[in-house]
Amino acid sequence: MKFFFKTHMDLRQFSYAVLTLLLAAIMALTSCQNGAGQNSNEMDSKQTEETEALLAGEVTGEITISCYDTELYKAFLEDAKVLFEAKYPGTTVNIETFSSPPTVTTMENEDGTTSEVWTSSNDGAPDYISRVTTDIMGGKGADIYAMDVLPYHKYAGSGSLSDLRYFMQADPEFDISNYRANIFEGVKYRGGQYVLPMDFHFELMIFDREKAGEEAAAKLRAKNEFTYWEMTDIVKERFAADESGAKIMDFLFIDDITRMMFNSLWMNNLNSYINREDNTVNFTDGKFAEFLTKYKEQADQNYFKSPLTEGEGNYIAGFADPNSQIGYYFKSMLSYQIKDSFVYDAMAAIGKDTSMYSYTIKPNDERLGVLVNDNGQGAYEYYTGFAMNSNSGNKKTAWEFIKLLLGEQMQTSIRLLGIPVNKTAYERYVKQNITESPNYIQGETEGEYTADGFIEIDEDREAREAALAEYTLYMEEILPKLTYAVIRDNTINDMVRGEFEAFFNGEKTAEEAAQELQNKVGMYLSE
């Protein structure tokens, strides 16, 4: 979804214009309806009483869950529907999804194996957002929404979403200590809990000790959090003298690192330029222009694995030969890969074959820690997060369904893509990935297998137990650092990427790009 400053408007622009007017109307309407003549304490007291009364009711009737991304949520929600309707006889859970299934392309790798590449599009997102906005404005809509493509801050700020903080506080069965509270805290908006993440994921940095050299390696080992600029400054002199062709930064499977790294750094530092609490912007104090300039200097000095290329970047399918990959000083490790790095260490220590983990970590690699933004916050995102429509006529049942999604049984589901927010489920998740493996059983057709629970891995038991213990300790040190939730707004991201391209292509200066964003983003947030 793009935001344009042109006279001519195509169909998507028109859809966006209508959507903006609808959101503005909701915000105006709810600001008149909510809080007129009431102070915050009176409103809190009233909301608490209403929530307690709701929770005293029965779990009955019908609820509807709406989500755009079919593949991410549907199977997870369908499993939860079965459990919920069995637990509460007479209830009905409806699941609505709107995106088209992804296109699956099969390709043959050089080693004879095959890989599947799944591609999907958000082309239908504006229509979905417009439909949801119209429903909410008319006092209708689903009871629960997946906060995937919906503009979270605009919906929360307009009063369209229920503040789940009151449900969490009033429900004696809900204990915040059973969850990763920092993950919930990071998505709060103006003090309210308008969305509850089911899971989360983040990136961990690793470095090549041989490339970095002894002096830089000692500095990198001294702490477990760095800003991007701190990290790269430590090795910049050694890199400048390096004639091996190695790059500063690498991402697994991603070819266009120049765009990828910019997008990551921009979104991780979004709160330095945009204050979503009061919808103000600050692109023109010199910091964003400096960011663009320093980043382009690095790109011009070949810091990244590939130069800036046309299009949206090449996402490499399948596995490349790890021995033929370009060397790197730093590499991003996805959160699901961290456990594999500990298994790698354990297997290497007893002389076992570690080739299956070579795509995660190599012999000279060391875990560095999390990248923090300019405000010292570690960034994370959620794959799955749900919000309650403030118009819902069955909030008790909707809340119980959200609680079920946060319960141990659903949080240990193999359909949950990220790290569970439920602490007990997290312990199971870790074991399932280090000391256990899926128990695959023959499906209905030949060659079809499905996972039926998990079984203990007997081979190299002691090494895996050691890896489990070390991983658990390490993560308990790292996870509390995740305090900044990256919540994507596709409209703003498109604006920033457009100015990034204009600056990199020499069409604008850094200051001109910053001023353009000040104008565009400021206007978008004011509507």
PDB file of N, CA and C in Angstrom, residues 366-442:
ATOM      1  N   GLU A 366      31.557 -16.668  16.394  1.00  0.00           N
ATOM      2  CA  GLU A 366      31.170 -16.523  17.804  1.00  0.00           C
ATOM      3  C   GLU A 366      29.887 -15.719  17.877  1.00  0.00           C
ATOM      4  N   ARG A 367      29.049 -16.065  18.834  1.00  0.00           N
ATOM      5  CA  ARG A 367      27.835 -15.288  19.069  1.00  0.00           C
ATOM      6  C   ARG A 367      28.218 -13.943  19.671  1.00  0.00           C
ATOM      7  N   LEU A 368      27.659 -12.881  19.097  1.00  0.00           N
ATOM      8  CA  LEU A 368      27.991 -11.534  19.562  1.00  0.00           C
ATOM      9  C   LEU A 368      26.929 -10.998  20.522  1.00  0.00           C
ATOM     10  N   GLY A 369      25.684 -11.104  20.163  1.00  0.00           N
ATOM     11  CA  GLY A 369      24.599 -10.581  20.991  1.00  0.00           C
ATOM     12  C   GLY A 369      23.595  -9.850  20.122  1.00  0.00           C
ATOM     13  N   VAL A 370      22.723  -9.097  20.750  1.00  0.00           N
ATOM     14  CA  VAL A 370      21.673  -8.405  20.007  1.00  0.00           C
ATOM     15  C   VAL A 370      22.147  -7.016  19.601  1.00  0.00           C
ATOM     16  N   LEU A 371      21.682  -6.577  18.445  1.00  0.00           N
ATOM     17  CA  LEU A 371      21.871  -5.188  18.054  1.00  0.00           C
ATOM     18  C   LEU A 371      20.818  -4.351  18.749  1.00  0.00           C
ATOM     19  N   VAL A 372      21.231  -3.278  19.367  1.00  0.00           N
ATOM     20  CA  VAL A 372      20.264  -2.381  19.993  1.00  0.00           C
ATOM     21  C   VAL A 372      20.152  -1.131  19.144  1.00  0.00           C
ATOM     22  N   ASN A 373      19.020  -0.453  19.239  1.00  0.00           N
ATOM     23  CA  ASN A 373      18.849   0.781  18.472  1.00  0.00           C
ATOM     24  C   ASN A 373      19.534   1.939  19.182  1.00  0.00           C
ATOM     25  N   ASP A 374      19.375   3.119  18.631  1.00  0.00           N
ATOM     26  CA  ASP A 374      20.073   4.280  19.189  1.00  0.00           C
ATOM     27  C   ASP A 374      19.582   4.636  20.584  1.00  0.00           C
ATOM     28  N   ASN A 375      18.456   4.081  20.994  1.00  0.00           N
ATOM     29  CA  ASN A 375      17.924   4.297  22.345  1.00  0.00           C
ATOM     30  C   ASN A 375      18.264   3.149  23.286  1.00  0.00           C
ATOM     31  N   GLY A 376      19.133   2.232  22.829  1.00  0.00           N
ATOM     32  CA  GLY A 376      19.583   1.133  23.680  1.00  0.00           C
ATOM     33  C   GLY A 376      18.594  -0.005  23.811  1.00  0.00           C
ATOM     34  N   GLN A 377      17.640  -0.117  22.890  1.00  0.00           N
ATOM     35  CA  GLN A 377      16.601  -1.154  22.970  1.00  0.00           C
ATOM     36  C   GLN A 377      16.860  -2.261  21.950  1.00  0.00           C
ATOM     37  N   GLY A 378      16.714  -3.512  22.396  1.00  0.00           N
ATOM     38  CA  GLY A 378      16.771  -4.648  21.491  1.00  0.00           C
ATOM     39  C   GLY A 378      15.435  -4.798  20.781  1.00  0.00           C
ATOM     40  N   ALA A 379      15.464  -5.013  19.464  1.00  0.00           N
ATOM     41  CA  ALA A 379      14.235  -5.040  18.673  1.00  0.00           C
ATOM     42  C   ALA A 379      13.744  -6.467  18.450  1.00  0.00           C
ATOM     43  N   TYR A 380      12.437  -6.616  18.382  1.00  0.00           N
ATOM     44  CA  TYR A 380      11.813  -7.903  18.063  1.00  0.00           C
ATOM     45  C   TYR A 380      10.541  -7.635  17.272  1.00  0.00           C
ATOM     46  N   GLU A 381      10.018  -8.680  16.657  1.00  0.00           N
ATOM     47  CA  GLU A 381       8.731  -8.622  15.966  1.00  0.00           C
ATOM     48  C   GLU A 381       7.919  -9.837  16.369  1.00  0.00           C
ATOM     49  N   TYR A 382       6.619  -9.764  16.145  1.00  0.00           N
ATOM     50  CA  TYR A 382       5.792 -10.953  16.351  1.00  0.00           C
ATOM     51  C   TYR A 382       5.280 -11.430  15.002  1.00  0.00           C
ATOM     52  N   TYR A 383       5.131 -12.739  14.866  1.00  0.00           N
ATOM     53  CA  TYR A 383       4.470 -13.298  13.687  1.00  0.00           C
ATOM     54  C   TYR A 383       2.960 -13.258  13.870  1.00  0.00           C
ATOM     55  N   THR A 384       2.523 -13.585  15.089  1.00  0.00           N
ATOM     56  CA  THR A 384       1.098 -13.755  15.361  1.00  0.00           C
ATOM     57  C   THR A 384       0.695 -12.902  16.552  1.00  0.00           C
ATOM     58  N   GLY A 385      -0.214 -11.971  16.351  1.00  0.00           N
ATOM     59  CA  GLY A 385      -0.711 -11.138  17.435  1.00  0.00           C
ATOM     60  C   GLY A 385      -2.181 -10.835  17.207  1.00  0.00           C
ATOM     61  N   PHE A 386      -2.968 -10.812  18.277  1.00  0.00           N
ATOM     62  CA  PHE A 386      -4.416 -10.633  18.133  1.00  0.00           C
ATOM     63  C   PHE A 386      -4.928  -9.488  18.998  1.00  0.00           C
ATOM     64  N   ALA A 387      -5.964  -8.823  18.467  1.00  0.00           N
ATOM     65  CA  ALA A 387      -6.605  -7.709  19.158  1.00  0.00           C
ATOM     66  C   ALA A 387      -8.107  -7.953  19.187  1.00  0.00           C
ATOM     67  N   MET A 388      -8.785  -7.322  20.149  1.00  0.00           N
ATOM     68  CA  MET A 388     -10.232  -7.482  20.280  1.00  0.00           C
ATOM     69  C   MET A 388     -10.942  -6.218  19.787  1.00  0.00           C
ATOM     70  N   ASN A 389     -11.912  -6.410  18.944  1.00  0.00           N
ATOM     71  CA  ASN A 389     -12.729  -5.311  18.447  1.00  0.00           C
ATOM     72  C   ASN A 389     -13.527  -4.709  19.603  1.00  0.00           C
ATOM     73  N   SER A 390     -13.432  -3.401  19.776  1.00  0.00           N
ATOM     74  CA  SER A 390     -14.182  -2.769  20.872  1.00  0.00           C
ATOM     75  C   SER A 390     -15.688  -2.845  20.636  1.00  0.00           C
ATOM     76  N   ASN A 391     -16.102  -3.155  19.409  1.00  0.00           N
ATOM     77  CA  ASN A 391     -17.532  -3.319  19.099  1.00  0.00           C
ATOM     78  C   ASN A 391     -18.052  -4.723  19.399  1.00  0.00           C
ATOM     79  N   SER A 392     -17.159  -5.644  19.759  1.00  0.00           N
ATOM     80  CA  SER A 392     -17.579  -7.034  19.951  1.00  0.00           C
ATOM     81  C   SER A 392     -18.734  -7.130  20.942  1.00  0.00           C
ATOM     82  N   GLY A 393     -19.732  -7.912  20.565  1.00  0.00           N
ATOM     83  CA  GLY A 393     -20.865  -8.145  21.463  1.00  0.00           C
ATOM     84  C   GLY A 393     -20.675  -9.380  22.324  1.00  0.00           C
ATOM     85  N   ASN A 394     -19.537 -10.014  22.223  1.00  0.00           N
ATOM     86  CA  ASN A 394     -19.281 -11.235  23.000  1.00  0.00           C
ATOM     87  C   ASN A 394     -17.837 -11.228  23.495  1.00  0.00           C
ATOM     88  N   LYS A 395     -17.501 -10.201  24.263  1.00  0.00           N
ATOM     89  CA  LYS A 395     -16.118 -10.011  24.691  1.00  0.00           C
ATOM     90  C   LYS A 395     -15.650 -11.086  25.665  1.00  0.00           C
ATOM     91  N   LYS A 396     -16.522 -11.595  26.486  1.00  0.00           N
ATOM     92  CA  LYS A 396     -16.137 -12.657  27.420  1.00  0.00           C
ATOM     93  C   LYS A 396     -15.615 -13.863  26.642  1.00  0.00           C
ATOM     94  N   THR A 397     -16.367 -14.312  25.648  1.00  0.00           N
ATOM     95  CA  THR A 397     -15.965 -15.475  24.861  1.00  0.00           C
ATOM     96  C   THR A 397     -14.721 -15.158  24.036  1.00  0.00           C
ATOM     97  N   ALA A 398     -14.653 -13.940  23.495  1.00  0.00           N
ATOM     98  CA  ALA A 398     -13.470 -13.539  22.729  1.00  0.00           C
ATOM     99  C   ALA A 398     -12.219 -13.560  23.603  1.00  0.00           C
ATOM    100  N   TRP A 399     -12.327 -13.070  24.828  1.00  0.00           N
ATOM    101  CA  TRP A 399     -11.188 -13.068  25.745  1.00  0.00           C
ATOM    102  C   TRP A 399     -10.756 -14.487  26.094  1.00  0.00           C
ATOM    103  N   GLU A 400     -11.724 -15.360  26.327  1.00  0.00           N
ATOM    104  CA  GLU A 400     -11.378 -16.743  26.652  1.00  0.00           C
ATOM    105  C   GLU A 400     -10.669 -17.423  25.475  1.00  0.00           C
ATOM    106  N   PHE A 401     -11.052 -17.042  24.256  1.00  0.00           N
ATOM    107  CA  PHE A 401     -10.379 -17.622  23.092  1.00  0.00           C
ATOM    108  C   PHE A 401      -8.938 -17.127  23.016  1.00  0.00           C
ATOM    109  N   ILE A 402      -8.718 -15.838  23.267  1.00  0.00           N
ATOM    110  CA  ILE A 402      -7.355 -15.303  23.275  1.00  0.00           C
ATOM    111  C   ILE A 402      -6.527 -15.983  24.358  1.00  0.00           C
ATOM    112  N   LYS A 403      -7.143 -16.210  25.519  1.00  0.00           N
ATOM    113  CA  LYS A 403      -6.438 -16.916  26.596  1.00  0.00           C
ATOM    114  C   LYS A 403      -6.052 -18.331  26.179  1.00  0.00           C
ATOM    115  N   LEU A 404      -6.934 -18.993  25.444  1.00  0.00           N
ATOM    116  CA  LEU A 404      -6.621 -20.332  24.950  1.00  0.00           C
ATOM    117  C   LEU A 404      -5.407 -20.295  24.026  1.00  0.00           C
ATOM    118  N   LEU A 405      -5.348 -19.271  23.176  1.00  0.00           N
ATOM    119  CA  LEU A 405      -4.204 -19.129  22.269  1.00  0.00           C
ATOM    120  C   LEU A 405      -2.904 -18.921  23.039  1.00  0.00           C
ATOM    121  N   LEU A 406      -3.013 -18.332  24.220  1.00  0.00           N
ATOM    122  CA  LEU A 406      -1.832 -18.084  25.048  1.00  0.00           C
ATOM    123  C   LEU A 406      -1.524 -19.245  25.981  1.00  0.00           C
ATOM    124  N   GLY A 407      -2.393 -20.248  26.009  1.00  0.00           N
ATOM    125  CA  GLY A 407      -2.213 -21.394  26.893  1.00  0.00           C
ATOM    126  C   GLY A 407      -1.135 -22.332  26.394  1.00  0.00           C
ATOM    127  N   GLU A 408      -0.712 -23.234  27.271  1.00  0.00           N
ATOM    128  CA  GLU A 408       0.420 -24.110  26.966  1.00  0.00           C
ATOM    129  C   GLU A 408       0.173 -24.977  25.744  1.00  0.00           C
ATOM    130  N   GLN A 409      -1.044 -25.497  25.595  1.00  0.00           N
ATOM    131  CA  GLN A 409      -1.297 -26.413  24.489  1.00  0.00           C
ATOM    132  C   GLN A 409      -1.125 -25.737  23.133  1.00  0.00           C
ATOM    133  N   MET A 410      -1.691 -24.545  22.964  1.00  0.00           N
ATOM    134  CA  MET A 410      -1.542 -23.849  21.682  1.00  0.00           C
ATOM    135  C   MET A 410      -0.157 -23.233  21.532  1.00  0.00           C
ATOM    136  N   GLN A 411       0.446 -22.849  22.636  1.00  0.00           N
ATOM    137  CA  GLN A 411       1.770 -22.243  22.564  1.00  0.00           C
ATOM    138  C   GLN A 411       2.873 -23.252  22.223  1.00  0.00           C
ATOM    139  N   THR A 412       2.584 -24.545  22.389  1.00  0.00           N
ATOM    140  CA  THR A 412       3.545 -25.572  21.990  1.00  0.00           C
ATOM    141  C   THR A 412       3.203 -26.147  20.615  1.00  0.00           C
ATOM    142  N   SER A 413       2.243 -25.554  19.934  1.00  0.00           N
ATOM    143  CA  SER A 413       1.845 -26.025  18.609  1.00  0.00           C
ATOM    144  C   SER A 413       2.985 -25.857  17.613  1.00  0.00           C
ATOM    145  N   ILE A 414       3.164 -26.853  16.752  1.00  0.00           N
ATOM    146  CA  ILE A 414       4.189 -26.743  15.714  1.00  0.00           C
ATOM    147  C   ILE A 414       3.794 -25.701  14.675  1.00  0.00           C
ATOM    148  N   ARG A 415       2.565 -25.217  14.730  1.00  0.00           N
ATOM    149  CA  ARG A 415       2.107 -24.194  13.787  1.00  0.00           C
ATOM    150  C   ARG A 415       2.450 -22.778  14.251  1.00  0.00           C
ATOM    151  N   LEU A 416       2.917 -22.649  15.480  1.00  0.00           N
ATOM    152  CA  LEU A 416       3.343 -21.345  15.972  1.00  0.00           C
ATOM    153  C   LEU A 416       4.740 -21.084  15.425  1.00  0.00           C
ATOM    154  N   LEU A 417       4.902 -20.019  14.665  1.00  0.00           N
ATOM    155  CA  LEU A 417       6.138 -19.824  13.921  1.00  0.00           C
ATOM    156  C   LEU A 417       7.292 -19.289  14.755  1.00  0.00           C
ATOM    157  N   GLY A 418       6.993 -18.478  15.762  1.00  0.00           N
ATOM    158  CA  GLY A 418       8.058 -17.852  16.533  1.00  0.00           C
ATOM    159  C   GLY A 418       8.283 -18.506  17.876  1.00  0.00           C
ATOM    160  N   ILE A 419       9.008 -17.798  18.746  1.00  0.00           N
ATOM    161  CA  ILE A 419       9.262 -18.257  20.112  1.00  0.00           C
ATOM    162  C   ILE A 419       8.010 -17.998  20.941  1.00  0.00           C
ATOM    163  N   PRO A 420       7.508 -18.982  21.684  1.00  0.00           N
ATOM    164  CA  PRO A 420       6.278 -18.779  22.467  1.00  0.00           C
ATOM    165  C   PRO A 420       6.463 -17.713  23.546  1.00  0.00           C
ATOM    166  N   VAL A 421       5.393 -16.956  23.817  1.00  0.00           N
ATOM    167  CA  VAL A 421       5.438 -15.984  24.915  1.00  0.00           C
ATOM    168  C   VAL A 421       5.127 -16.649  26.245  1.00  0.00           C
ATOM    169  N   ASN A 422       4.494 -17.822  26.205  1.00  0.00           N
ATOM    170  CA  ASN A 422       4.197 -18.589  27.411  1.00  0.00           C
ATOM    171  C   ASN A 422       5.487 -19.256  27.885  1.00  0.00           C
ATOM    172  N   LYS A 423       5.893 -18.997  29.128  1.00  0.00           N
ATOM    173  CA  LYS A 423       7.191 -19.477  29.615  1.00  0.00           C
ATOM    174  C   LYS A 423       7.254 -20.996  29.714  1.00  0.00           C
ATOM    175  N   THR A 424       6.185 -21.629  30.163  1.00  0.00           N
ATOM    176  CA  THR A 424       6.174 -23.092  30.247  1.00  0.00           C
ATOM    177  C   THR A 424       6.250 -23.703  28.863  1.00  0.00           C
ATOM    178  N   ALA A 425       5.515 -23.120  27.926  1.00  0.00           N
ATOM    179  CA  ALA A 425       5.556 -23.601  26.548  1.00  0.00           C
ATOM    180  C   ALA A 425       6.944 -23.377  25.946  1.00  0.00           C
ATOM    181  N   TYR A 426       7.586 -22.292  26.342  1.00  0.00           N
ATOM    182  CA  TYR A 426       8.938 -22.011  25.853  1.00  0.00           C
ATOM    183  C   TYR A 426       9.911 -23.119  26.267  1.00  0.00           C
ATOM    184  N   GLU A 427       9.788 -23.592  27.502  1.00  0.00           N
ATOM    185  CA  GLU A 427      10.647 -24.683  27.966  1.00  0.00           C
ATOM    186  C   GLU A 427      10.447 -25.931  27.108  1.00  0.00           C
ATOM    187  N   ARG A 428       9.195 -26.231  26.768  1.00  0.00           N
ATOM    188  CA  ARG A 428       8.916 -27.369  25.899  1.00  0.00           C
ATOM    189  C   ARG A 428       9.467 -27.116  24.491  1.00  0.00           C
ATOM    190  N   TYR A 429       9.289 -25.900  24.015  1.00  0.00           N
ATOM    191  CA  TYR A 429       9.772 -25.518  22.678  1.00  0.00           C
ATOM    192  C   TYR A 429      11.276 -25.765  22.565  1.00  0.00           C
ATOM    193  N   VAL A 430      12.008 -25.379  23.601  1.00  0.00           N
ATOM    194  CA  VAL A 430      13.463 -25.546  23.575  1.00  0.00           C
ATOM    195  C   VAL A 430      13.839 -27.022  23.531  1.00  0.00           C
ATOM    196  N   LYS A 431      13.198 -27.814  24.369  1.00  0.00           N
ATOM    197  CA  LYS A 431      13.497 -29.248  24.380  1.00  0.00           C
ATOM    198  C   LYS A 431      13.146 -29.899  23.043  1.00  0.00           C
ATOM    199  N   GLN A 432      12.019 -29.500  22.482  1.00  0.00           N
ATOM    200  CA  GLN A 432      11.591 -30.077  21.205  1.00  0.00           C
ATOM    201  C   GLN A 432      12.589 -29.795  20.093  1.00  0.00           C
ATOM    202  N   ASN A 433      13.367 -28.752  20.244  1.00  0.00           N
ATOM    203  CA  ASN A 433      14.300 -28.366  19.198  1.00  0.00           C
ATOM    204  C   ASN A 433      15.748 -28.749  19.474  1.00  0.00           C
ATOM    205  N   ILE A 434      16.049 -29.245  20.675  1.00  0.00           N
ATOM    206  CA  ILE A 434      17.438 -29.596  20.997  1.00  0.00           C
ATOM    207  C   ILE A 434      17.579 -31.059  21.412  1.00  0.00           C
ATOM    208  N   THR A 435      16.729 -31.531  22.319  1.00  0.00           N
ATOM    209  CA  THR A 435      16.877 -32.909  22.811  1.00  0.00           C
ATOM    210  C   THR A 435      15.801 -33.844  22.274  1.00  0.00           C
ATOM    211  N   GLU A 436      14.883 -33.314  21.469  1.00  0.00           N
ATOM    212  CA  GLU A 436      13.823 -34.136  20.895  1.00  0.00           C
ATOM    213  C   GLU A 436      13.733 -33.868  19.395  1.00  0.00           C
ATOM    214  N   SER A 437      12.940 -34.680  18.716  1.00  0.00           N
ATOM    215  CA  SER A 437      12.679 -34.465  17.291  1.00  0.00           C
ATOM    216  C   SER A 437      11.242 -34.865  16.996  1.00  0.00           C
ATOM    217  N   PRO A 438      10.653 -34.317  15.927  1.00  0.00           N
ATOM    218  CA  PRO A 438       9.267 -34.676  15.592  1.00  0.00           C
ATOM    219  C   PRO A 438       9.137 -36.166  15.293  1.00  0.00           C
ATOM    220  N   ASN A 439       8.040 -36.744  15.732  1.00  0.00           N
ATOM    221  CA  ASN A 439       7.745 -38.151  15.452  1.00  0.00           C
ATOM    222  C   ASN A 439       6.868 -38.203  14.203  1.00  0.00           C
ATOM    223  N   TYR A 440       7.490 -38.493  13.073  1.00  0.00           N
ATOM    224  CA  TYR A 440       6.761 -38.487  11.805  1.00  0.00           C
ATOM    225  C   TYR A 440       6.109 -39.847  11.568  1.00  0.00           C
ATOM    226  N   ILE A 441       4.848 -39.825  11.171  1.00  0.00           N
ATOM    227  CA  ILE A 441       4.125 -41.060  10.865  1.00  0.00           C
ATOM    228  C   ILE A 441       3.631 -41.016   9.427  1.00  0.00           C
ATOM    229  N   GLN A 442       3.466 -42.213   8.846  1.00  0.00           N
ATOM    230  CA  GLN A 442       3.029 -42.323   7.453  1.00  0.00           C
ATOM    231  C   GLN A 442       1.641 -41.709   7.287  1.00  0.00           C
TER     232      GLN A 442
END
